[in-house]
Structures are given as structure tokens and as C-alpha cells.
């Protein structure tokens, strides 16, 4: 495969995310000018997890770049569940905060479910609250988890109407696999959800016209598992040894082998990853509009 043909197969999530962030910035500016409302996103980090610190810093920077207010709250690793719940309740009551994100994972003494349950569903820009999961599953207006929302946007940008396409979602987590499957059902795909108990995984994958990999296993999906002409969205972010004492990120799909079969494929990094924060900003604008009863900006 030559360079031009290879480039044509790559779905550039980084470029799409930059365009989405620009549209979010325009929407923020329009809302602020017309209604005097500045969307605000509060991000809560508990502890010192280095990866989480990087995510939180990037989220805060991109929030400010989009013209929104960014509120950062840090609690020590030793914080109790009660302390975190009290902070969430304060943010729920704060009119300047339209979106709340509590960075996961949390220290062992804090139950994630208790914290997610405490977030006002109207401000739940991660879309993890059972109310939002239920609204999505019943086809009503929900705040949708950012990573699967980003995958759907990339698919629609690449393929247009998805109706009737055979989709396989590999992984059934609450934050990626399940909401991804719901979004694809809503888009009228024929959806299969595969997981660690699935029989004949290569065969299931090969039948799919859309293949979403969200397993967290480096390069598990092999080239010959990908049907010819399929569109592959690789959600996986896995750090592997690159030799020389260095490490690098790879996806759940063997990219170099799969690109020979797929019509389109997201790279790692530069595919789904950048879409997640862009969709978080998008969700914060949606949440702001709904909380203030404002019309949704046209091109969001
Ligand atoms: N791009 C982003 O911004 C972003 C956001 C979130 C996650 N991620 C990445 O996406 C990946 C998945 O994340 P997650 O949170 O959904 O992971 P998770 O909660 O660990 O779920 C993994 C899923 O994969 C399935 N699985 C594991 N091993 C398997 C195997 N050998 N065969 C078939 N299925 C298998 C599991 O099946 P069972 O249910 O049967 O155990 C489970 O449903 C990770 O690499 C994560 O880092 C990326």
C-alpha cells in the first residue's frame, strides 16, 4: 500500500476533534453574547494518578480555549467518600457550573457508583448516571458518554447514514461498549456486542461492516479479523514497551495489518482519543442550553 492510499484509509480523529472544538467555541460565543450565559465545567480530581493529572490539565486547558469557565477541584488521595459527595453536592447547587466530571478511577475507599449517583443528571456531562443511561437506552434526549459519542461522530462523518449496517462492538463496559451499542441501535445498525465469553470472535469481527474495538488488550484484533471494506474504530489505549527503556501507545487493533483490509481505520494515538475531550466540551454546551431552556446552537 503506498502512502497516498494509506492516508486515504486513516480516519483522522485529531483533525475532526479540532473542528468540533472550533464549533463548540463558536456556540459558546453565540450563547454568551445572546444570553449572557458562560458555560462552566467543573472537573474533580482525587489523588495523584499521573495519567489522570494529564487528562485533567488537558480538559481544563481546552475548556478555557473554547471560551468556557473551567473549575478545577483537587482532593488528596486520602479523601473520604463523604468529602467527595459533599463537593459534588456543592457543584450541583452552583449555578455557574453546568457540567461536572469526576475523574476516574477513584481511590479504593470511595465507591464510584455512589459518586456517579450523586451527580445531578442534568450536569452529568460524562453521561454515566443511570438516568442518562436509561434515557439513551429508551431513545430519549440524554447526555451521552463522550468516547462512544466521539466514535459515532467519526463514523457518521466517514459513512453518512449508518442505517442497516452490521456493527460489532467488542467490549461491554458501561462507559464505552454498552453506550456505543445503544448509539448504533439508535442509528439503525444491526448490532452485535462481543465480550470475553463470545465464541468465534474472529468470525464475528469479520462479518462486521463497522467494527468498534474497546477491550484494552494491545493489538488483539488481528488483520484477518477485519472484513474487507470494513470501517474500524479503535478505542483502545494501551501502553507497551517500545524497547530502549521507552514505551508507546497502541490500540486494541493491529493497525498495520488491519489497514490492508479496512476501508477506514482510526489510528492510536490520533483517532478516538482526541474526540473524547471535544465531546466533553460539546456535552457541556448541550447541558448549559438545556439548563437555561436555550435553543441548541445550529451547527453543534
Ligand atoms: N479513547 C478514549 O478516550 C478512551 C476512553 C475510555 C476507554 N478507552 C480505552 O478503551 C479500552 C476499553 O476500555 P473500557 O473501560 O471499556 O474497558 P473494560 O471496562 O476493561 O472493558 C473491557 C471489555 O473488553 C472485554 N474483553 C476483555 N478481554 C477480552 C477478550 N480476550 N476477548 C473478548 N473480549 C474481551 C471485556 O469482556 P467481559 O465483560 O466479558 O469481561 C469487557 O467487556 C481500554 O484500552 C481503554 O484504555 C479509551
PDB file of C-alpha atoms in Angstrom, residues 10-22 62 150 154 266-276 278:
ATOM      1  CA  UNK A  10      -6.908   6.694   8.004  1.00  0.00           C
ATOM      2  CA  UNK A  11      -9.734   8.354   9.915  1.00  0.00           C
ATOM      3  CA  UNK A  12      -8.160  11.483  11.363  1.00  0.00           C
ATOM      4  CA  UNK A  13      -9.780  11.954  14.773  1.00  0.00           C
ATOM      5  CA  UNK A  14      -7.312  14.659  15.727  1.00  0.00           C
ATOM      6  CA  UNK A  15      -8.385  16.887  12.823  1.00  0.00           C
ATOM      7  CA  UNK A  16     -12.099  16.135  13.371  1.00  0.00           C
ATOM      8  CA  UNK A  17     -11.766  16.943  17.092  1.00  0.00           C
ATOM      9  CA  UNK A  18     -10.104  20.284  16.272  1.00  0.00           C
ATOM     10  CA  UNK A  19     -13.040  21.187  14.002  1.00  0.00           C
ATOM     11  CA  UNK A  20     -15.533  20.114  16.689  1.00  0.00           C
ATOM     12  CA  UNK A  21     -13.755  22.223  19.328  1.00  0.00           C
ATOM     13  CA  UNK A  22     -13.889  25.207  16.944  1.00  0.00           C
ATOM     14  CA  UNK A  62      -9.352  23.014  26.216  1.00  0.00           C
ATOM     15  CA  UNK A 150     -16.973  10.665  19.533  1.00  0.00           C
ATOM     16  CA  UNK A 154     -16.367   9.799  13.295  1.00  0.00           C
ATOM     17  CA  UNK A 266      -8.673   5.194  13.317  1.00  0.00           C
ATOM     18  CA  UNK A 267      -5.020   5.331  14.393  1.00  0.00           C
ATOM     19  CA  UNK A 268      -3.808   5.230  18.007  1.00  0.00           C
ATOM     20  CA  UNK A 269      -2.883   7.853  19.005  1.00  0.00           C
ATOM     21  CA  UNK A 270      -4.738  10.461  16.931  1.00  0.00           C
ATOM     22  CA  UNK A 271      -8.069   8.674  16.424  1.00  0.00           C
ATOM     23  CA  UNK A 272     -10.716   8.318  19.127  1.00  0.00           C
ATOM     24  CA  UNK A 273      -8.575   9.796  21.940  1.00  0.00           C
ATOM     25  CA  UNK A 274      -8.813  13.481  20.918  1.00  0.00           C
ATOM     26  CA  UNK A 275     -12.565  13.099  20.318  1.00  0.00           C
ATOM     27  CA  UNK A 276     -13.266  12.348  23.979  1.00  0.00           C
ATOM     28  CA  UNK A 278     -14.008  17.535  22.324  1.00  0.00           C
TER      29      UNK A 278
END
